[in-house]
JSON list of C-alpha atoms in Angstrom, two decimals:
[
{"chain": "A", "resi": 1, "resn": "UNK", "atom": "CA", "xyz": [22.10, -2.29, 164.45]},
{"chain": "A", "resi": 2, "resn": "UNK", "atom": "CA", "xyz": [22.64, 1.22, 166.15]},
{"chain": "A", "resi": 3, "resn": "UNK", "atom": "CA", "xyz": [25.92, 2.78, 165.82]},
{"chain": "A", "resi": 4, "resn": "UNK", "atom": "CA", "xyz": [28.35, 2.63, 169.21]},
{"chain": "A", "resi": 5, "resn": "UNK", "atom": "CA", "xyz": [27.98, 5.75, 171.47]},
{"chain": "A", "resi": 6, "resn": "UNK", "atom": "CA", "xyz": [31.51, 6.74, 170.45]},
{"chain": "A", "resi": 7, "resn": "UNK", "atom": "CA", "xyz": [30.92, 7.29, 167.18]},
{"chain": "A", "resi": 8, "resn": "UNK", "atom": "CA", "xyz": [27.60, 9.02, 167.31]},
{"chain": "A", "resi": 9, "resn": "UNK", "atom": "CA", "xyz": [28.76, 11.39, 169.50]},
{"chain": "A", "resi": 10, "resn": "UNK", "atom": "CA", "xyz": [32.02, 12.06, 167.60]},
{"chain": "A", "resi": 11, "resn": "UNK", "atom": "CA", "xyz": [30.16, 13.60, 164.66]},
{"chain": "A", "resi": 12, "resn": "UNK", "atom": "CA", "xyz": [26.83, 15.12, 164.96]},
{"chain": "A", "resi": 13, "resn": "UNK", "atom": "CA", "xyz": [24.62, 15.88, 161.98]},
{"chain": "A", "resi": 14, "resn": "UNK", "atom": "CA", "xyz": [23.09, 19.62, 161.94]},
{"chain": "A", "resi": 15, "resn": "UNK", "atom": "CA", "xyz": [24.89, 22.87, 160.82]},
{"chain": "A", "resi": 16, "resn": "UNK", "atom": "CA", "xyz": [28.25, 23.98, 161.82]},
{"chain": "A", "resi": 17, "resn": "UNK", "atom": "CA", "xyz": [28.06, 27.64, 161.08]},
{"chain": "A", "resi": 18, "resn": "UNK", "atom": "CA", "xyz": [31.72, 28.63, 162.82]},
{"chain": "A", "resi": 19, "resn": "UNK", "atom": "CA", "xyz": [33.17, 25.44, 160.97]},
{"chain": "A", "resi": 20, "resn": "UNK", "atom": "CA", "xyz": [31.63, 26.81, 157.57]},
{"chain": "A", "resi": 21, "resn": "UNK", "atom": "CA", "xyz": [33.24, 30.26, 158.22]},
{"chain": "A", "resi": 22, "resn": "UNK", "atom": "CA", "xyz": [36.52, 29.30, 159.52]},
{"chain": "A", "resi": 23, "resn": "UNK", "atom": "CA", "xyz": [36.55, 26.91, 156.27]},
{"chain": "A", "resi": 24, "resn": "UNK", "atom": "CA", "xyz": [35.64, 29.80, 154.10]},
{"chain": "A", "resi": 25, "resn": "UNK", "atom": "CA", "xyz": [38.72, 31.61, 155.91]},
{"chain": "A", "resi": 26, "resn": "UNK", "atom": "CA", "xyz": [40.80, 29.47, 155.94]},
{"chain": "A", "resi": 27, "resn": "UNK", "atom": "CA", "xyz": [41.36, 25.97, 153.85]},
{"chain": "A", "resi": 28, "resn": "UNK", "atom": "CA", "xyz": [41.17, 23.41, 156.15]},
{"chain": "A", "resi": 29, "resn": "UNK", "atom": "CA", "xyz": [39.94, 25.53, 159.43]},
{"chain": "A", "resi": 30, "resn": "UNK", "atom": "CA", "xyz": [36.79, 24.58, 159.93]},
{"chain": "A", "resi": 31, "resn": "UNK", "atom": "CA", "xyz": [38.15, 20.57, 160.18]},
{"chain": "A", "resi": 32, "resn": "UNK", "atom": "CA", "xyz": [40.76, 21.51, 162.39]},
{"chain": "A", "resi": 33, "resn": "UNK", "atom": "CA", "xyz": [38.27, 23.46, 165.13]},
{"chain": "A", "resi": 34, "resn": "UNK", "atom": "CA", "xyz": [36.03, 20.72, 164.55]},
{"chain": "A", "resi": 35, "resn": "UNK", "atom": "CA", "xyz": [38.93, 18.43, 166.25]},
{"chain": "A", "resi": 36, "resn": "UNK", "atom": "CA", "xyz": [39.24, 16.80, 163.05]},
{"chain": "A", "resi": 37, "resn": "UNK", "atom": "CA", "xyz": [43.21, 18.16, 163.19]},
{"chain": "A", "resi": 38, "resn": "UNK", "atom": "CA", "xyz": [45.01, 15.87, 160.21]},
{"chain": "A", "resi": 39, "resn": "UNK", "atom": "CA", "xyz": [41.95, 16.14, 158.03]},
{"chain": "A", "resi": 40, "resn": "UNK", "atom": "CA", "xyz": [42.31, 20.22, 158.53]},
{"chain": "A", "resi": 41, "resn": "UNK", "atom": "CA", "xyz": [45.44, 20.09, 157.45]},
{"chain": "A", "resi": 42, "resn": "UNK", "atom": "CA", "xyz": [45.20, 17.86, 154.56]},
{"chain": "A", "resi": 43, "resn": "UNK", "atom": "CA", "xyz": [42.46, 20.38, 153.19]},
{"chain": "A", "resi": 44, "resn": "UNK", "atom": "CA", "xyz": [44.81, 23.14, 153.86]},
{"chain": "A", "resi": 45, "resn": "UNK", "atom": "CA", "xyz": [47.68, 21.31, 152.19]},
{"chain": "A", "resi": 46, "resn": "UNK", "atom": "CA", "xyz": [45.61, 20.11, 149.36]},
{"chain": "A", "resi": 47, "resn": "UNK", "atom": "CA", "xyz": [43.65, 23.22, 148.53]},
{"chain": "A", "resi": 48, "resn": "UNK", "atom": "CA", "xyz": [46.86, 26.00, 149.30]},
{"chain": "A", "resi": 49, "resn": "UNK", "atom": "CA", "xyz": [49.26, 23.31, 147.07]},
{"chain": "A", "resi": 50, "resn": "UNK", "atom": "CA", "xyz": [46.68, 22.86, 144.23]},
{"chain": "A", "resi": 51, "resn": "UNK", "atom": "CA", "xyz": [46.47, 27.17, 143.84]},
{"chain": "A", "resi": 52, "resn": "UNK", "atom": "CA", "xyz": [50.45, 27.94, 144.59]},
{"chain": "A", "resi": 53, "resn": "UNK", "atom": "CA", "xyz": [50.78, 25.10, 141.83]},
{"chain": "A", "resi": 54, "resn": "UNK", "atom": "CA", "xyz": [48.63, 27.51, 139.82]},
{"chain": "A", "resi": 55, "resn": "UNK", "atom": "CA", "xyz": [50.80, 30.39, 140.86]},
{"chain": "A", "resi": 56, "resn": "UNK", "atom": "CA", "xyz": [53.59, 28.68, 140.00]},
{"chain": "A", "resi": 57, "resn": "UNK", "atom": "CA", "xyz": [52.73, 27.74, 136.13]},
{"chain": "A", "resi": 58, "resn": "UNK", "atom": "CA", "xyz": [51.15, 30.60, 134.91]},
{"chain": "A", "resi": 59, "resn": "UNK", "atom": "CA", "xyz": [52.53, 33.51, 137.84]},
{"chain": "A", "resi": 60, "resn": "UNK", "atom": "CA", "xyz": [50.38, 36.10, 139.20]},
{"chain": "A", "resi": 61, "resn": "UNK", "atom": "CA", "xyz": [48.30, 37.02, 136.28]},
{"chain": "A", "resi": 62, "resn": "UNK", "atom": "CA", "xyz": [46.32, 33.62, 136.53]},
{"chain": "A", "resi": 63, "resn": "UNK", "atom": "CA", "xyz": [44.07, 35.24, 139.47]},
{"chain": "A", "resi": 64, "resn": "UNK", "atom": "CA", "xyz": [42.41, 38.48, 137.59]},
{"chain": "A", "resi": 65, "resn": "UNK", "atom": "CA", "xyz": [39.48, 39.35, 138.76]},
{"chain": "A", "resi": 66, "resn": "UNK", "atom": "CA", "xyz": [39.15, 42.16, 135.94]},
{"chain": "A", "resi": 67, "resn": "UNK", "atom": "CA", "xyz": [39.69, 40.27, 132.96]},
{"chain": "A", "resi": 68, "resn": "UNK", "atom": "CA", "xyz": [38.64, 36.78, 133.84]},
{"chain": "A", "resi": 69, "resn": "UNK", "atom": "CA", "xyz": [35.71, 37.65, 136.43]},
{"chain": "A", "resi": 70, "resn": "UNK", "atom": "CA", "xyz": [34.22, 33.99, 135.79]},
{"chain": "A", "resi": 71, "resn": "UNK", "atom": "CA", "xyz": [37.29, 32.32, 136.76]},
{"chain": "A", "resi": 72, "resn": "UNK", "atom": "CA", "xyz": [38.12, 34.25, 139.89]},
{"chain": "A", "resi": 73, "resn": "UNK", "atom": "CA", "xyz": [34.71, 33.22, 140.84]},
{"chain": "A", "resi": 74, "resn": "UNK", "atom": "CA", "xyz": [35.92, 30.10, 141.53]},
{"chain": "A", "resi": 75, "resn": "UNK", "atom": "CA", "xyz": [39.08, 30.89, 143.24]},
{"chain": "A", "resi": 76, "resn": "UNK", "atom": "CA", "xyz": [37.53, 33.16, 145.21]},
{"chain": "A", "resi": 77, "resn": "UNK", "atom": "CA", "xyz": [36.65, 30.29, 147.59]},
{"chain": "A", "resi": 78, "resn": "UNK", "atom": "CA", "xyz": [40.08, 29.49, 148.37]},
{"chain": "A", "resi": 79, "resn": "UNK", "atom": "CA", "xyz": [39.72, 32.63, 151.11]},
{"chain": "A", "resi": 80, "resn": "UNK", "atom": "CA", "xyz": [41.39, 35.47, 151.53]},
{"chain": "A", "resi": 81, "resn": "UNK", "atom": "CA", "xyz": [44.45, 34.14, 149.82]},
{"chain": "A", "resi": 82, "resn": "UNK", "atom": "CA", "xyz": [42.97, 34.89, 146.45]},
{"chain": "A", "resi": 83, "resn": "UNK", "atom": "CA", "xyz": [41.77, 38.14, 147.34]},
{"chain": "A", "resi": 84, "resn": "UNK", "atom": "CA", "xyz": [45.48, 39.11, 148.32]},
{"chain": "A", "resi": 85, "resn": "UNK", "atom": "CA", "xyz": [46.55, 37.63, 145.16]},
{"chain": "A", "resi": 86, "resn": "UNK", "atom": "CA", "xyz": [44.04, 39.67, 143.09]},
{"chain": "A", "resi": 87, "resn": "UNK", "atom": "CA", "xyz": [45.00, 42.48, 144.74]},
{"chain": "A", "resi": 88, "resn": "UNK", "atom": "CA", "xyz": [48.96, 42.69, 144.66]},
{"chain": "A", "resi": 89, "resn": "UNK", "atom": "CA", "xyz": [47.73, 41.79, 140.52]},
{"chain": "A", "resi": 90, "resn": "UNK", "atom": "CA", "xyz": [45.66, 44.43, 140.42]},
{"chain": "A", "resi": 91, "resn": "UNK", "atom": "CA", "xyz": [47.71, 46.82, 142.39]},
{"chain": "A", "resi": 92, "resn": "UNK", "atom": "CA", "xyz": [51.10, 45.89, 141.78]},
{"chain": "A", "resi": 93, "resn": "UNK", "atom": "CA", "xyz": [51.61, 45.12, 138.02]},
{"chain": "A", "resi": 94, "resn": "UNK", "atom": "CA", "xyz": [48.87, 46.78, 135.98]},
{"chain": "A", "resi": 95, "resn": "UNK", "atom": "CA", "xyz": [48.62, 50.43, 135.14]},
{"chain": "A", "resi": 96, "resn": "UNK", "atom": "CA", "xyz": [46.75, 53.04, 132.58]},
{"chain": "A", "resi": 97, "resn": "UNK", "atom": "CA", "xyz": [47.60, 54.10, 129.89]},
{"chain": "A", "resi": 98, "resn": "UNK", "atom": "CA", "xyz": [48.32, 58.15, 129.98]},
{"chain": "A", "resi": 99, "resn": "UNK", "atom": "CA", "xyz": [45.92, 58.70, 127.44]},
{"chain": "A", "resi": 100, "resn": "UNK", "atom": "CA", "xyz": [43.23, 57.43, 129.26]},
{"chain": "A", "resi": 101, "resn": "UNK", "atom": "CA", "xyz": [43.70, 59.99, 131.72]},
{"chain": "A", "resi": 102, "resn": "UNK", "atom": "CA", "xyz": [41.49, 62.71, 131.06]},
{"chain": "A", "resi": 103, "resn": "UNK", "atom": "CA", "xyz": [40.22, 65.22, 133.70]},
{"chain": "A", "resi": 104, "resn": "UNK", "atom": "CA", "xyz": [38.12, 64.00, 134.57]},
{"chain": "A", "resi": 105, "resn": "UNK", "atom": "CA", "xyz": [38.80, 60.61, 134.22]},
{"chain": "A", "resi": 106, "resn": "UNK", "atom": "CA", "xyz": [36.34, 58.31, 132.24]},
{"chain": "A", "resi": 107, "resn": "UNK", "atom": "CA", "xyz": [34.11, 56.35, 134.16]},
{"chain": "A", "resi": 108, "resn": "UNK", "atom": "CA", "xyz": [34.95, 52.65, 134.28]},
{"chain": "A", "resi": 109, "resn": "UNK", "atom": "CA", "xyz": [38.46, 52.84, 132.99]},
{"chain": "A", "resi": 110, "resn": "UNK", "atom": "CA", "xyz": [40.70, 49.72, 133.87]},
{"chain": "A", "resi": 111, "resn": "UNK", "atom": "CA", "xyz": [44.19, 49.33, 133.97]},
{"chain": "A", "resi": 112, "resn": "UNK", "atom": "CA", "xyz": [45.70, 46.62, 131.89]},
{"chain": "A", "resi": 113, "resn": "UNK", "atom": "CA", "xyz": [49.29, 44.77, 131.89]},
{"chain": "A", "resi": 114, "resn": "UNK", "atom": "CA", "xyz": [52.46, 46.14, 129.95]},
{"chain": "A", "resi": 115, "resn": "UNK", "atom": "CA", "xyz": [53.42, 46.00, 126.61]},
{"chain": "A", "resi": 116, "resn": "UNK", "atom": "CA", "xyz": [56.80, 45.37, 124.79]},
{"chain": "A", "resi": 117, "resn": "UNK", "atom": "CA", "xyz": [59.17, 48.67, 125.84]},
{"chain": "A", "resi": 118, "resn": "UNK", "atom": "CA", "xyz": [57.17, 49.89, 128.68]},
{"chain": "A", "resi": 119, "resn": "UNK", "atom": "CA", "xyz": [57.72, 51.07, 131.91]},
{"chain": "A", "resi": 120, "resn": "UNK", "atom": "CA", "xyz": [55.83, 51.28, 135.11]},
{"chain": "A", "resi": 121, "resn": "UNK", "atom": "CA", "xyz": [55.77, 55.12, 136.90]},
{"chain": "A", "resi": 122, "resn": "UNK", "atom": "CA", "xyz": [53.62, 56.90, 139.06]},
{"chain": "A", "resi": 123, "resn": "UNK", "atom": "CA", "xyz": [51.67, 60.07, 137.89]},
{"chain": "A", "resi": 124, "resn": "UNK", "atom": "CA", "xyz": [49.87, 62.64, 139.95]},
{"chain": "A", "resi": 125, "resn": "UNK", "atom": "CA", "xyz": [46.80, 63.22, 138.20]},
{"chain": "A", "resi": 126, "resn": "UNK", "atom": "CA", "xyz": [43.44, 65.05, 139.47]},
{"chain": "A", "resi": 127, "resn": "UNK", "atom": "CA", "xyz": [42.32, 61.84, 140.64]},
{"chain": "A", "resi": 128, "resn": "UNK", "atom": "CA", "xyz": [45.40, 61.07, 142.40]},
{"chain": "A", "resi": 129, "resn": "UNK", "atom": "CA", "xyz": [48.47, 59.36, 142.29]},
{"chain": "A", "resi": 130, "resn": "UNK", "atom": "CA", "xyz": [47.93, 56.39, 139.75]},
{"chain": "A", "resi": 131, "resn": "UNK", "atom": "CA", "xyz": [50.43, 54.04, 138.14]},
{"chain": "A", "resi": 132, "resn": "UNK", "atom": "CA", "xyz": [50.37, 55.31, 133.94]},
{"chain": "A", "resi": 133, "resn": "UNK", "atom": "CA", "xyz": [52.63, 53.04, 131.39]},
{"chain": "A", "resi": 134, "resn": "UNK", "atom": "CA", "xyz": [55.40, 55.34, 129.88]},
{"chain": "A", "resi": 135, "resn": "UNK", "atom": "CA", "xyz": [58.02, 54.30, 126.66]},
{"chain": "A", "resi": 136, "resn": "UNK", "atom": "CA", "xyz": [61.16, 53.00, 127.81]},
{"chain": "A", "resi": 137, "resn": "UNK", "atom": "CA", "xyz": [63.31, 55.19, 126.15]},
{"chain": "A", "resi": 138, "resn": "UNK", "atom": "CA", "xyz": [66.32, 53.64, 127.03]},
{"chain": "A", "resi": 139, "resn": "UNK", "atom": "CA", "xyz": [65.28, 50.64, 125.68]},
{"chain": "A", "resi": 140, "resn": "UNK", "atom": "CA", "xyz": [62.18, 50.31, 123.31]},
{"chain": "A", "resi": 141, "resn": "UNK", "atom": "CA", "xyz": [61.59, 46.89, 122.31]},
{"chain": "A", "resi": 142, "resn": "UNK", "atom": "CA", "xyz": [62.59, 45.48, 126.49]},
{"chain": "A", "resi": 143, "resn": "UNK", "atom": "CA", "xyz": [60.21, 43.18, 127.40]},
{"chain": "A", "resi": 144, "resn": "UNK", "atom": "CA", "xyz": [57.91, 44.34, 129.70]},
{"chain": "A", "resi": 145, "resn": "UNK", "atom": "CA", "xyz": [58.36, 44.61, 133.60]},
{"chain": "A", "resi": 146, "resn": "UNK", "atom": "CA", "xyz": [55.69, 41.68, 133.71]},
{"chain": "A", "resi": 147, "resn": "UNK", "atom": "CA", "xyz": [52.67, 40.14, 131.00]},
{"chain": "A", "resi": 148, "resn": "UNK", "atom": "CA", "xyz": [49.82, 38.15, 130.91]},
{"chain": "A", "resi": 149, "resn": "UNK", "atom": "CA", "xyz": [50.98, 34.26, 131.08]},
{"chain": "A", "resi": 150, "resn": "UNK", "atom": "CA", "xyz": [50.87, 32.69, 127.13]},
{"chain": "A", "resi": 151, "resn": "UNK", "atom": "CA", "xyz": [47.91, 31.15, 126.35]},
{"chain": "A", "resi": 152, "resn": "UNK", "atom": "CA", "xyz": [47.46, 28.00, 126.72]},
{"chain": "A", "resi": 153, "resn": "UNK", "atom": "CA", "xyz": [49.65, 28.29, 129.54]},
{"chain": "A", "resi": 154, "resn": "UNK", "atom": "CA", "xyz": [47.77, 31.39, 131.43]},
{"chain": "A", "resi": 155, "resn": "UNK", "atom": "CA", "xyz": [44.20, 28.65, 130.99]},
{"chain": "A", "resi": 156, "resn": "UNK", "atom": "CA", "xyz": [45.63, 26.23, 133.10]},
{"chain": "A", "resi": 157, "resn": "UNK", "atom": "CA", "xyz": [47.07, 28.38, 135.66]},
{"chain": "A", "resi": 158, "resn": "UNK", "atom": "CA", "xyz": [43.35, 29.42, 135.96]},
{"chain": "A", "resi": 159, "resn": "UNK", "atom": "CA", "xyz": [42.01, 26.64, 135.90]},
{"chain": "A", "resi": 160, "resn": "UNK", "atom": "CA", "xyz": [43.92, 24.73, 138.27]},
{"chain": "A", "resi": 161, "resn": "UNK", "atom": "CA", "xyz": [43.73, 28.08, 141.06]},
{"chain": "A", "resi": 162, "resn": "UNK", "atom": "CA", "xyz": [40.33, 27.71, 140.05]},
{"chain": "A", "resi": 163, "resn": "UNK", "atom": "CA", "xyz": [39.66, 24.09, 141.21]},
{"chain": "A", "resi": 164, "resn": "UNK", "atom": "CA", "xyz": [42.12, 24.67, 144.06]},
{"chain": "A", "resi": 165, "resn": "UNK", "atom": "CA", "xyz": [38.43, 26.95, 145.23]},
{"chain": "A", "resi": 166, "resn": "UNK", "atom": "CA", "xyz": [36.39, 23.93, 144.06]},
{"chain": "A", "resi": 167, "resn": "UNK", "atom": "CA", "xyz": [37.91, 21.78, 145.93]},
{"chain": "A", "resi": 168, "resn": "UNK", "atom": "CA", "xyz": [38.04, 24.61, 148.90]},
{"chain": "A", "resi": 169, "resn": "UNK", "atom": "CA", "xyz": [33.88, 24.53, 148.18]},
{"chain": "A", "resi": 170, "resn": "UNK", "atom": "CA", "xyz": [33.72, 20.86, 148.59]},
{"chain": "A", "resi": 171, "resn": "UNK", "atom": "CA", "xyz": [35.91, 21.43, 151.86]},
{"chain": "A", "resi": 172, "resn": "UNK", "atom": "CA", "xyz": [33.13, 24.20, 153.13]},
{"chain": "A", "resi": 173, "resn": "UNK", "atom": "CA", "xyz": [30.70, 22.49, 152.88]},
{"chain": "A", "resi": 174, "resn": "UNK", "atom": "CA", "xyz": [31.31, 19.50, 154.53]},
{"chain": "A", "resi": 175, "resn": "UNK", "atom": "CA", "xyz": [32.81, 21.34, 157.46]},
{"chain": "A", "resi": 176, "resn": "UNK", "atom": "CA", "xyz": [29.52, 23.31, 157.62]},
{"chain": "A", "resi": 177, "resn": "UNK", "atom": "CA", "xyz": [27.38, 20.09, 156.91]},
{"chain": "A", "resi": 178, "resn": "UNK", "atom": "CA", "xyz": [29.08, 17.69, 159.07]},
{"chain": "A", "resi": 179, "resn": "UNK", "atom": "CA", "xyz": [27.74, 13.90, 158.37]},
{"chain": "A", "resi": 180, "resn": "UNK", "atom": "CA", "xyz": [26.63, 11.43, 160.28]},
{"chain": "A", "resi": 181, "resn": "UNK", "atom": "CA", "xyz": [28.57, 8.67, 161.10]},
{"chain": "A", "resi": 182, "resn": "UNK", "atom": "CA", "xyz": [26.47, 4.88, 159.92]},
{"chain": "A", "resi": 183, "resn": "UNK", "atom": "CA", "xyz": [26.97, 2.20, 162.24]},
{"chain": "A", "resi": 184, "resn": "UNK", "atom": "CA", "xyz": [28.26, -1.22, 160.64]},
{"chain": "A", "resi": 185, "resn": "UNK", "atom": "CA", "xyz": [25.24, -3.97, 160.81]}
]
């Protein structure tokens, strides 16, 4: 039997490109401009719960797209959310050491997280201001202003942001893909 009007013309098959991209986005985007409003915002709540989960177990170290390039593959499809994630990482709680700061600087030199007794400061070098680990003097065995997550605990952290964008991909492409709706016969 054909399928009622209603539902054929409620979903379409074809290629949604502005669903696709508002998915990529934005978890659960695409759904919601595709008037598919709850299911939008079960994605969103699904996908943005499953990576601040992540967040939450293993803190901000668990998206690193330095260190553990593989794995922010993956959570890079949760949107621009990971990418501000990486970033404040990146930018926020890393720095070099002030050894590695030659002039010039060495090619491909990354910054890396703090050790036992070390402090964050900024340093003008010739390449600019950048953010150099110094000795606390005051005291030397502190724990550090932040670290990489244990290990065991850091893994899951990635791996859960990491099928937080899984699930996000799953989400994308069914917003860009939309199905066609069978008729009962």
């Amino acid at each position: 039997m054909a399928s009622s009007p209603k539902q054929s013309d409620s979903l379409s098959g074809g290629v949604d490109v502005l669903a696709g991209l508002l998915a990529l986005v934005f978890p659960g985007a695409g759904h919601f401009i595709r008037r598919e409003r709850l299911r939008g915002v079960y994605i969103a709540l699904g996908v943005l719960g499953l990576f601040l989960t992540g967040l939450l177990l293993g803190g901000i170290d668990a998206v690193d797209s330095r260190e553990d390039r593989l794995w922010f593959l993956g959570q890079a499809f949760v949107g621009p959310v990971a990418f501000a994630v990486d970033w404040t990482h990146q930018s926020q709680f890393k720095a070099y050491d002030p050894g590695d700061l030659a002039d010039p600087p060495p090619t491909g030199l990354r910054p890396r997280s703090a050790y036992p007794g070390e402090l964050r400061e900024r340093t003008n070098t010739s390449a600019g201001d950048v953010w150099v680990w110094r000795p606390n003097a005051e005291a030397p065995t502190a724990e550090p202003p932040s670290r990489k997550g244990l290990a065991k605990v850091n893994e899951l952290a990635a791996l859960i942001t990491t099928l937080a964008g899984m699930l996000n991909f799953i989400a994308i492409v069914d917003a860009l893909l939309p199905g066609r709706v069978v008729g009962r016969g």
